């Protein structure tokens, strides 16, 4: 063995310096044989694949590039390299690599399909068509290639070749509704009505026992003004199957086209009360009827008659009842009539949360807290995971001054919180719980509830305001209170309550001049206050800021609103702020 052969064997055997082998051999004047070059390519390609699997993209990219240098006819190296160029957003180089891979190995469907898809994404439709035709020529059973050809020929405006692609697809997949509809649409675009009708007839004849296809044939006759032919088809279907709701719907369209309102309305009712009509079809027809009647300006009596007929039949559903409620709200019908429909929904679907919540909302608007509590108790049994019922229960009890009961209701609500819960609702739960705990002088629990509230929704401004105010009242964590309160006035700079809280926090921090600016803004934005607190705060702030006359004025106004308030009386008597 010569020294060059020995060096070559060691380099290959130990796996070091593989990339330098050709350079070393060239340096000493030895040419690399084809078999040696292929062996080196194979080793480098294997290394590239390993680095790719490890996720070492930079190393894999360099190795694949080296592969294309070692073997310019290696299709697989170009294919992998193209994917890295795509990651680098170099679409031109990626395209060139994909083209090389497909050219070098035209029988590889993966390479050709990838190239074809690249052409499509680059809107190079002619090249894409050529590529997909190549794929189909190699695999005449490729439905994917034919479907893409159909779409591409359409985009190119070549309707004849688009139809040809669909005809080839029919050979592969057999005649189907989808293909027939696509061909019919193309014929219609070409203005060839006769071909469109003939195509639909062929589908109906091909499946003579499928009345749905026969109905589709009747529909295209109606669309193309062969009204007599369409009527004949519909009657044939209904003679064979009287409750065929598709034919009934088509016949309704026929009567509407003929202007025969009475027969169209009769057919409408037949379809709606037909047990064979699906819930979706019934819903669609009712929405169509509403649209035909011009929405809220139309013939509401006709629409309501249909709704009522459905509700009194075996075809009634909760969803149809809710659609009726939505329509009644749209045309502004009396609340009592809407409530009756909602109650009828609950009569046969007591677990319908939407109907329950709407009824609760209407009872709430009437301030009927007893009714709210009745509904929430019933509804939460059927929907124990629905937090909204506990919220209304808690708020109703709170309005009835049952704070302990309200707190228990909110506790039940937070017990069903999960990762899918609405953050806004959860946040409000904790916010109200914080208020209730504070009223019970349970400060530790109140602060924990407020913190939970803000974890779910950091911009719950009501919570931020109350939390800040209660902290300031206790002279606790005033810097934190100031930060929270400032968020509220930044969000709502004209909210008198938020301005008052911020002024009061600044007052507790000893920043009296700033506090005076904000308390005056609060007074400017509070046009109908009946509480003494705002004016008392204004007096306290002004006296500490050195404005005695203003302080006396505000305290006097506060005393008018609360004549028996001894703390205000004392401040007025001594013209001095006393810490409470």
mmCIF file of C-alpha atoms in Angstrom, residues 133-342:
data_model
loop_
_atom_site.group_PDB
_atom_site.id
_atom_site.type_symbol
_atom_site.label_atom_id
_atom_site.label_comp_id
_atom_site.label_asym_id
_atom_site.label_seq_id
_atom_site.Cartn_x
_atom_site.Cartn_y
_atom_site.Cartn_z
ATOM 1 C CA UNK A 133 -50.002 16.973 -16.002
ATOM 2 C CA UNK A 134 -46.648 15.204 -15.604
ATOM 3 C CA UNK A 135 -47.793 13.795 -12.262
ATOM 4 C CA UNK A 136 -51.044 12.547 -13.803
ATOM 5 C CA UNK A 137 -49.224 11.021 -16.755
ATOM 6 C CA UNK A 138 -47.060 9.076 -14.305
ATOM 7 C CA UNK A 139 -50.048 8.120 -12.124
ATOM 8 C CA UNK A 140 -53.413 8.147 -13.977
ATOM 9 C CA UNK A 141 -55.205 7.398 -10.681
ATOM 10 C CA UNK A 142 -54.115 10.665 -9.036
ATOM 11 C CA UNK A 143 -57.313 12.464 -8.042
ATOM 12 C CA UNK A 144 -55.224 15.165 -6.398
ATOM 13 C CA UNK A 145 -53.456 16.039 -9.645
ATOM 14 C CA UNK A 146 -56.762 16.207 -11.546
ATOM 15 C CA UNK A 147 -58.420 18.342 -8.882
ATOM 16 C CA UNK A 148 -55.499 20.788 -9.001
ATOM 17 C CA UNK A 149 -55.595 20.829 -12.807
ATOM 18 C CA UNK A 150 -59.314 21.638 -12.708
ATOM 19 C CA UNK A 151 -58.658 24.586 -10.389
ATOM 20 C CA UNK A 152 -55.627 25.825 -12.320
ATOM 21 C CA UNK A 153 -57.335 25.660 -15.716
ATOM 22 C CA UNK A 154 -60.198 27.681 -14.202
ATOM 23 C CA UNK A 155 -57.770 30.314 -12.943
ATOM 24 C CA UNK A 156 -56.246 30.464 -16.392
ATOM 25 C CA UNK A 157 -59.733 30.857 -17.899
ATOM 26 C CA UNK A 158 -59.386 27.673 -19.978
ATOM 27 C CA UNK A 159 -62.866 26.259 -19.312
ATOM 28 C CA UNK A 160 -62.658 23.483 -21.894
ATOM 29 C CA UNK A 161 -59.561 22.006 -20.292
ATOM 30 C CA UNK A 162 -61.122 22.491 -16.835
ATOM 31 C CA UNK A 163 -64.071 20.352 -17.956
ATOM 32 C CA UNK A 164 -61.646 17.853 -19.477
ATOM 33 C CA UNK A 165 -59.923 17.552 -16.087
ATOM 34 C CA UNK A 166 -63.290 16.903 -14.438
ATOM 35 C CA UNK A 167 -64.156 14.270 -17.047
ATOM 36 C CA UNK A 168 -60.867 12.502 -16.323
ATOM 37 C CA UNK A 169 -61.678 12.765 -12.612
ATOM 38 C CA UNK A 170 -65.028 11.072 -13.242
ATOM 39 C CA UNK A 171 -63.170 8.138 -14.788
ATOM 40 C CA UNK A 172 -61.062 7.857 -11.622
ATOM 41 C CA UNK A 173 -63.777 8.483 -9.009
ATOM 42 C CA UNK A 174 -67.034 7.752 -10.884
ATOM 43 C CA UNK A 175 -69.802 10.284 -11.455
ATOM 44 C CA UNK A 176 -70.641 12.268 -8.324
ATOM 45 C CA UNK A 177 -72.675 15.242 -7.172
ATOM 46 C CA UNK A 178 -69.570 17.314 -6.496
ATOM 47 C CA UNK A 179 -68.077 16.768 -9.946
ATOM 48 C CA UNK A 180 -71.416 17.305 -11.689
ATOM 49 C CA UNK A 181 -71.999 20.591 -9.849
ATOM 50 C CA UNK A 182 -68.492 21.742 -10.769
ATOM 51 C CA UNK A 183 -69.053 20.888 -14.448
ATOM 52 C CA UNK A 184 -72.460 22.560 -14.398
ATOM 53 C CA UNK A 185 -70.927 25.712 -12.940
ATOM 54 C CA UNK A 186 -68.290 25.781 -15.689
ATOM 55 C CA UNK A 187 -70.902 25.305 -18.396
ATOM 56 C CA UNK A 188 -72.923 28.146 -16.866
ATOM 57 C CA UNK A 189 -69.859 30.399 -16.868
ATOM 58 C CA UNK A 190 -69.414 29.583 -20.560
ATOM 59 C CA UNK A 191 -73.058 30.528 -21.142
ATOM 60 C CA UNK A 192 -73.872 27.006 -22.309
ATOM 61 C CA UNK A 193 -77.210 26.452 -20.521
ATOM 62 C CA UNK A 194 -78.081 23.361 -22.526
ATOM 63 C CA UNK A 195 -74.836 21.632 -21.559
ATOM 64 C CA UNK A 196 -75.379 22.565 -17.916
ATOM 65 C CA UNK A 197 -78.887 21.089 -17.935
ATOM 66 C CA UNK A 198 -77.737 17.984 -19.802
ATOM 67 C CA UNK A 199 -74.940 17.425 -17.279
ATOM 68 C CA UNK A 200 -77.368 17.513 -14.351
ATOM 69 C CA UNK A 201 -79.751 15.190 -16.205
ATOM 70 C CA UNK A 202 -76.950 12.679 -16.743
ATOM 71 C CA UNK A 203 -76.345 12.614 -12.976
ATOM 72 C CA UNK A 204 -80.056 12.061 -12.283
ATOM 73 C CA UNK A 205 -80.225 9.297 -14.911
ATOM 74 C CA UNK A 206 -77.042 7.685 -13.590
ATOM 75 C CA UNK A 207 -78.579 7.408 -10.108
ATOM 76 C CA UNK A 208 -82.301 6.937 -10.944
ATOM 77 C CA UNK A 209 -83.196 5.868 -7.403
ATOM 78 C CA UNK A 210 -81.746 8.999 -5.778
ATOM 79 C CA UNK A 211 -84.570 11.539 -5.700
ATOM 80 C CA UNK A 212 -82.156 14.192 -4.430
ATOM 81 C CA UNK A 213 -80.360 14.216 -7.794
ATOM 82 C CA UNK A 214 -83.688 14.283 -9.598
ATOM 83 C CA UNK A 215 -84.591 17.344 -7.532
ATOM 84 C CA UNK A 216 -81.307 18.994 -8.487
ATOM 85 C CA UNK A 217 -82.213 18.405 -12.135
ATOM 86 C CA UNK A 218 -85.560 20.098 -11.532
ATOM 87 C CA UNK A 219 -83.817 23.035 -9.848
ATOM 88 C CA UNK A 220 -81.537 23.696 -12.801
ATOM 89 C CA UNK A 221 -84.545 23.597 -15.109
ATOM 90 C CA UNK A 222 -86.230 26.215 -12.911
ATOM 91 C CA UNK A 223 -83.079 28.356 -12.870
ATOM 92 C CA UNK A 224 -82.982 28.273 -16.659
ATOM 93 C CA UNK A 225 -86.673 29.188 -17.050
ATOM 94 C CA UNK A 226 -87.984 25.742 -18.003
ATOM 95 C CA UNK A 227 -90.709 26.196 -15.392
ATOM 96 C CA UNK A 228 -93.033 23.536 -16.788
ATOM 97 C CA UNK A 229 -90.229 20.973 -16.849
ATOM 98 C CA UNK A 230 -89.248 21.819 -13.287
ATOM 99 C CA UNK A 231 -92.856 21.498 -12.047
ATOM 100 C CA UNK A 232 -93.176 18.122 -13.740
ATOM 101 C CA UNK A 233 -90.033 16.855 -11.986
ATOM 102 C CA UNK A 234 -91.134 18.139 -8.558
ATOM 103 C CA UNK A 235 -94.562 16.538 -8.920
ATOM 104 C CA UNK A 236 -92.989 13.231 -9.944
ATOM 105 C CA UNK A 237 -90.816 13.262 -6.817
ATOM 106 C CA UNK A 238 -93.729 14.125 -4.511
ATOM 107 C CA UNK A 239 -95.928 11.475 -6.122
ATOM 108 C CA UNK A 240 -93.292 8.916 -5.217
ATOM 109 C CA UNK A 241 -92.396 10.432 -1.844
ATOM 110 C CA UNK A 242 -95.019 12.939 -0.570
ATOM 111 C CA UNK A 243 -92.900 14.085 2.412
ATOM 112 C CA UNK A 244 -89.733 14.740 0.426
ATOM 113 C CA UNK A 245 -88.839 18.046 2.031
ATOM 114 C CA UNK A 246 -86.251 18.912 -0.618
ATOM 115 C CA UNK A 247 -88.867 18.728 -3.354
ATOM 116 C CA UNK A 248 -91.253 20.709 -1.152
ATOM 117 C CA UNK A 249 -88.659 23.455 -0.784
ATOM 118 C CA UNK A 250 -88.094 23.473 -4.536
ATOM 119 C CA UNK A 251 -91.835 23.630 -5.164
ATOM 120 C CA UNK A 252 -92.032 26.575 -2.754
ATOM 121 C CA UNK A 253 -89.406 28.348 -4.868
ATOM 122 C CA UNK A 254 -91.445 27.550 -7.971
ATOM 123 C CA UNK A 255 -94.630 29.094 -6.515
ATOM 124 C CA UNK A 256 -92.713 32.179 -5.388
ATOM 125 C CA UNK A 257 -91.328 32.562 -8.896
ATOM 126 C CA UNK A 258 -94.854 32.241 -10.310
ATOM 127 C CA UNK A 259 -96.078 34.875 -7.836
ATOM 128 C CA UNK A 260 -98.546 32.462 -6.235
ATOM 129 C CA UNK A 261 -98.179 33.676 -2.629
ATOM 130 C CA UNK A 262 -100.921 31.505 -1.181
ATOM 131 C CA UNK A 263 -99.456 28.258 -2.507
ATOM 132 C CA UNK A 264 -95.935 29.359 -1.537
ATOM 133 C CA UNK A 265 -97.101 30.039 2.041
ATOM 134 C CA UNK A 266 -98.883 26.695 2.163
ATOM 135 C CA UNK A 267 -95.721 24.936 1.018
ATOM 136 C CA UNK A 268 -93.697 26.894 3.579
ATOM 137 C CA UNK A 269 -95.857 25.495 6.369
ATOM 138 C CA UNK A 270 -95.653 21.962 4.927
ATOM 139 C CA UNK A 271 -91.869 22.121 4.956
ATOM 140 C CA UNK A 272 -91.653 23.579 8.461
ATOM 141 C CA UNK A 273 -93.969 20.941 9.934
ATOM 142 C CA UNK A 274 -92.498 18.063 7.950
ATOM 143 C CA UNK A 275 -90.803 15.565 10.270
ATOM 144 C CA UNK A 276 -88.294 14.802 7.514
ATOM 145 C CA UNK A 277 -87.088 18.405 7.481
ATOM 146 C CA UNK A 278 -83.796 18.626 9.358
ATOM 147 C CA UNK A 279 -83.375 21.146 12.158
ATOM 148 C CA UNK A 280 -80.796 23.010 10.070
ATOM 149 C CA UNK A 281 -83.114 23.152 7.053
ATOM 150 C CA UNK A 282 -85.999 24.386 9.213
ATOM 151 C CA UNK A 283 -83.783 27.045 10.761
ATOM 152 C CA UNK A 284 -82.552 28.114 7.305
ATOM 153 C CA UNK A 285 -86.099 28.383 5.968
ATOM 154 C CA UNK A 286 -87.237 30.517 8.909
ATOM 155 C CA UNK A 287 -84.291 32.857 8.450
ATOM 156 C CA UNK A 288 -85.056 33.001 4.742
ATOM 157 C CA UNK A 289 -88.689 33.797 5.523
ATOM 158 C CA UNK A 290 -87.644 36.611 7.848
ATOM 159 C CA UNK A 291 -85.401 38.022 5.120
ATOM 160 C CA UNK A 292 -88.182 37.706 2.515
ATOM 161 C CA UNK A 293 -90.526 39.635 4.773
ATOM 162 C CA UNK A 294 -88.038 42.479 5.037
ATOM 163 C CA UNK A 295 -86.788 41.909 8.583
ATOM 164 C CA UNK A 296 -88.352 44.143 11.191
ATOM 165 C CA UNK A 297 -90.286 46.108 8.561
ATOM 166 C CA UNK A 298 -91.978 43.063 7.005
ATOM 167 C CA UNK A 299 -95.103 41.029 7.643
ATOM 168 C CA UNK A 300 -94.365 39.936 11.196
ATOM 169 C CA UNK A 301 -97.742 38.200 11.559
ATOM 170 C CA UNK A 302 -96.812 35.682 8.852
ATOM 171 C CA UNK A 303 -93.438 35.000 10.443
ATOM 172 C CA UNK A 304 -94.902 34.693 13.941
ATOM 173 C CA UNK A 305 -97.604 32.354 12.683
ATOM 174 C CA UNK A 306 -94.896 30.023 11.374
ATOM 175 C CA UNK A 307 -92.967 30.194 14.646
ATOM 176 C CA UNK A 308 -96.102 29.476 16.677
ATOM 177 C CA UNK A 309 -97.062 26.541 14.442
ATOM 178 C CA UNK A 310 -93.619 25.011 14.944
ATOM 179 C CA UNK A 311 -93.719 25.550 18.704
ATOM 180 C CA UNK A 312 -97.068 23.758 18.919
ATOM 181 C CA UNK A 313 -95.838 20.779 16.871
ATOM 182 C CA UNK A 314 -93.535 17.853 17.484
ATOM 183 C CA UNK A 315 -90.886 19.710 15.472
ATOM 184 C CA UNK A 316 -90.267 22.305 18.151
ATOM 185 C CA UNK A 317 -86.741 22.749 19.479
ATOM 186 C CA UNK A 318 -85.094 25.061 21.966
ATOM 187 C CA UNK A 319 -82.985 26.586 19.185
ATOM 188 C CA UNK A 320 -86.093 27.413 17.139
ATOM 189 C CA UNK A 321 -87.631 29.005 20.231
ATOM 190 C CA UNK A 322 -84.524 31.128 20.756
ATOM 191 C CA UNK A 323 -84.655 32.198 17.106
ATOM 192 C CA UNK A 324 -88.250 33.274 17.689
ATOM 193 C CA UNK A 325 -87.173 35.275 20.745
ATOM 194 C CA UNK A 326 -84.419 36.962 18.735
ATOM 195 C CA UNK A 327 -86.963 37.891 16.048
ATOM 196 C CA UNK A 328 -89.440 39.190 18.641
ATOM 197 C CA UNK A 329 -86.718 41.333 20.170
ATOM 198 C CA UNK A 330 -85.809 42.634 16.708
ATOM 199 C CA UNK A 331 -89.360 43.770 15.963
ATOM 200 C CA UNK A 332 -89.644 45.154 19.525
ATOM 201 C CA UNK A 333 -92.547 43.053 20.715
ATOM 202 C CA UNK A 334 -93.848 43.487 24.310
ATOM 203 C CA UNK A 335 -91.639 41.974 26.996
ATOM 204 C CA UNK A 336 -94.447 39.839 28.395
ATOM 205 C CA UNK A 337 -94.909 38.006 25.090
ATOM 206 C CA UNK A 338 -91.158 37.368 24.852
ATOM 207 C CA UNK A 339 -91.094 36.068 28.419
ATOM 208 C CA UNK A 340 -93.891 33.618 27.580
ATOM 209 C CA UNK A 341 -91.859 32.130 24.732
ATOM 210 C CA UNK A 342 -88.780 31.823 26.934
#
